[in-house]
Amino acid sequence: MAGNSPPWSFLKANEMEAINEGVWMYGDRSWRKVAEHVKKTTGATRSISILTRAWFLGLCPKTRKAPLWDKEKTEKLKNLIKIHGKDPVFLSLKFFPEYPPKFLSYIISSLGSKQENRDPRTRHIGNYGTPNISRRE
C-alpha cells in the first residue's frame, strides 16, 4: 500500500458496502453486530478495530464532509484540552461539530507525535494480516 492510502483502501467494495449497511442497521456503537453482518454478507472476517477505523476515518458521511485536519486545528485543540480536558465528545460537540467524537479521539491520541498535524484520513493504516517481511529470521 502507498504511504498516503486512505484507512479503508484495503477493504473491498462489497466490504465497505456491508459496513455501511451494518452501521445503518445496528448503529455506530454495535460493532460486534456490524462485524457479524460484514462476515455474513461478504465472508470476510474483520476486527472491530478495523471496522471502526474504516467507518470513522472514511466511510462515515460526517467525516467525509469535514474539512481536512491541519496545524491550526491542532493548536486550537491543544489549547482547549488544557482548559477542558481530553473528552472527545465534549470537544466535538462544543468546538469541532464538523468532526465526530471518534475522529477527535484519533487526533487526541496522535498529539505529541510526528503525525499530530496530519489528518488521520490521509495516514497509512499499515499492512494488517501480512507478515513483516523486513524482519530477518
XYZ file of C-alpha atoms in Angstrom:
137
model
C 0.000 0.000 0.000
C 1.124 3.521 -0.660
C 2.123 5.702 2.263
C -0.864 8.013 1.863
C -3.531 5.376 1.273
C -6.834 6.125 2.970
C -7.553 3.963 6.027
C -10.198 1.929 4.249
C -8.310 1.324 0.977
C -7.512 -2.320 1.770
C -11.223 -3.131 2.067
C -13.075 -4.461 -0.943
C -16.088 -2.555 -2.298
C -18.515 -5.203 -1.036
C -16.968 -4.964 2.465
C -17.388 -1.188 2.515
C -20.997 -1.601 1.419
C -21.547 -4.190 4.152
C -20.042 -1.852 6.764
C -22.397 0.929 5.642
C -25.370 -1.465 5.781
C -24.306 -2.767 9.190
C -23.963 0.722 10.651
C -27.331 1.684 9.163
C -28.961 -1.406 10.715
C -27.166 -1.515 14.105
C -25.726 1.970 14.629
C -22.131 3.085 15.125
C -21.855 1.605 18.622
C -22.763 -2.042 17.955
C -19.555 -3.054 16.236
C -19.781 -6.738 17.103
C -23.100 -6.889 15.215
C -21.624 -4.883 12.333
C -18.666 -7.302 12.192
C -21.065 -10.258 12.126
C -23.030 -8.590 9.327
C -19.847 -8.000 7.303
C -18.814 -11.632 7.763
C -22.274 -12.970 6.894
C -22.591 -10.707 3.842
C -19.058 -10.915 2.416
C -17.391 -13.848 4.134
C -14.604 -11.512 5.304
C -13.610 -11.532 8.961
C -12.566 -8.046 10.055
C -11.717 -6.927 13.566
C -13.849 -4.376 15.327
C -10.819 -2.075 15.357
C -10.544 -2.233 11.560
C -14.265 -1.622 11.111
C -14.439 1.363 13.450
C -11.334 2.908 11.921
C -12.662 2.448 8.391
C -16.020 3.919 9.396
C -14.892 6.924 11.412
C -11.948 7.843 9.195
C -13.533 7.396 5.813
C -16.952 5.889 5.354
C -18.927 7.998 7.852
C -20.766 10.739 5.921
C -19.973 13.337 8.594
C -16.245 12.585 8.395
C -16.275 12.652 4.601
C -17.836 16.131 4.583
C -15.476 17.534 7.237
C -12.510 19.633 6.108
C -9.026 18.149 6.389
C -7.354 18.488 9.778
C -4.446 20.949 9.873
C -1.864 22.534 12.162
C -4.158 25.415 13.187
C -6.828 22.981 14.368
C -4.179 21.009 16.269
C -3.073 24.152 18.117
C -6.683 25.074 18.897
C -7.303 21.535 20.177
C -4.195 21.602 22.399
C -5.323 24.895 23.969
C -8.850 23.575 24.507
C -7.502 20.385 26.115
C -5.540 22.499 28.626
C -8.786 24.202 29.631
C -11.433 21.485 29.237
C -9.622 18.133 29.249
C -9.442 15.378 26.637
C -13.103 14.353 26.353
C -13.615 13.937 22.581
C -17.419 14.005 22.880
C -17.416 17.362 24.666
C -14.755 18.832 22.376
C -16.555 17.613 19.266
C -19.960 18.901 20.289
C -18.770 22.228 21.654
C -15.810 23.231 19.476
C -15.471 20.889 16.476
C -19.049 19.993 15.462
C -17.979 19.099 11.924
C -15.971 16.109 13.256
C -17.409 13.052 15.039
C -16.033 12.349 18.544
C -14.248 9.166 17.428
C -12.368 11.187 14.794
C -11.199 13.569 17.541
C -10.119 10.540 19.596
C -7.709 9.615 16.809
C -6.419 13.199 16.717
C -6.014 13.362 20.504
C -4.139 10.063 20.553
C -1.662 11.404 17.993
C -0.828 14.586 19.951
C 2.874 14.764 20.709
C 3.812 12.547 17.779
C 5.187 13.435 14.365
C 1.716 12.744 12.984
C -0.151 15.238 15.158
C -0.791 17.824 12.441
C -1.820 15.307 9.792
C -5.371 14.351 9.076
C -5.794 10.670 10.075
C -7.772 10.118 6.880
C -4.529 10.578 4.943
C -2.340 8.305 7.091
C -1.141 4.859 6.168
C -3.119 2.277 8.098
C -0.500 -0.497 7.927
C -0.458 -3.955 6.444
C -2.818 -5.830 8.752
C -2.683 -9.548 8.293
C 0.542 -9.584 6.299
C 3.883 -10.753 7.659
C 6.635 -8.278 8.437
C 8.952 -9.018 5.516
C 11.615 -6.591 6.689
C 12.471 -8.811 9.664
C 15.134 -11.437 9.063
C 14.760 -14.768 10.765
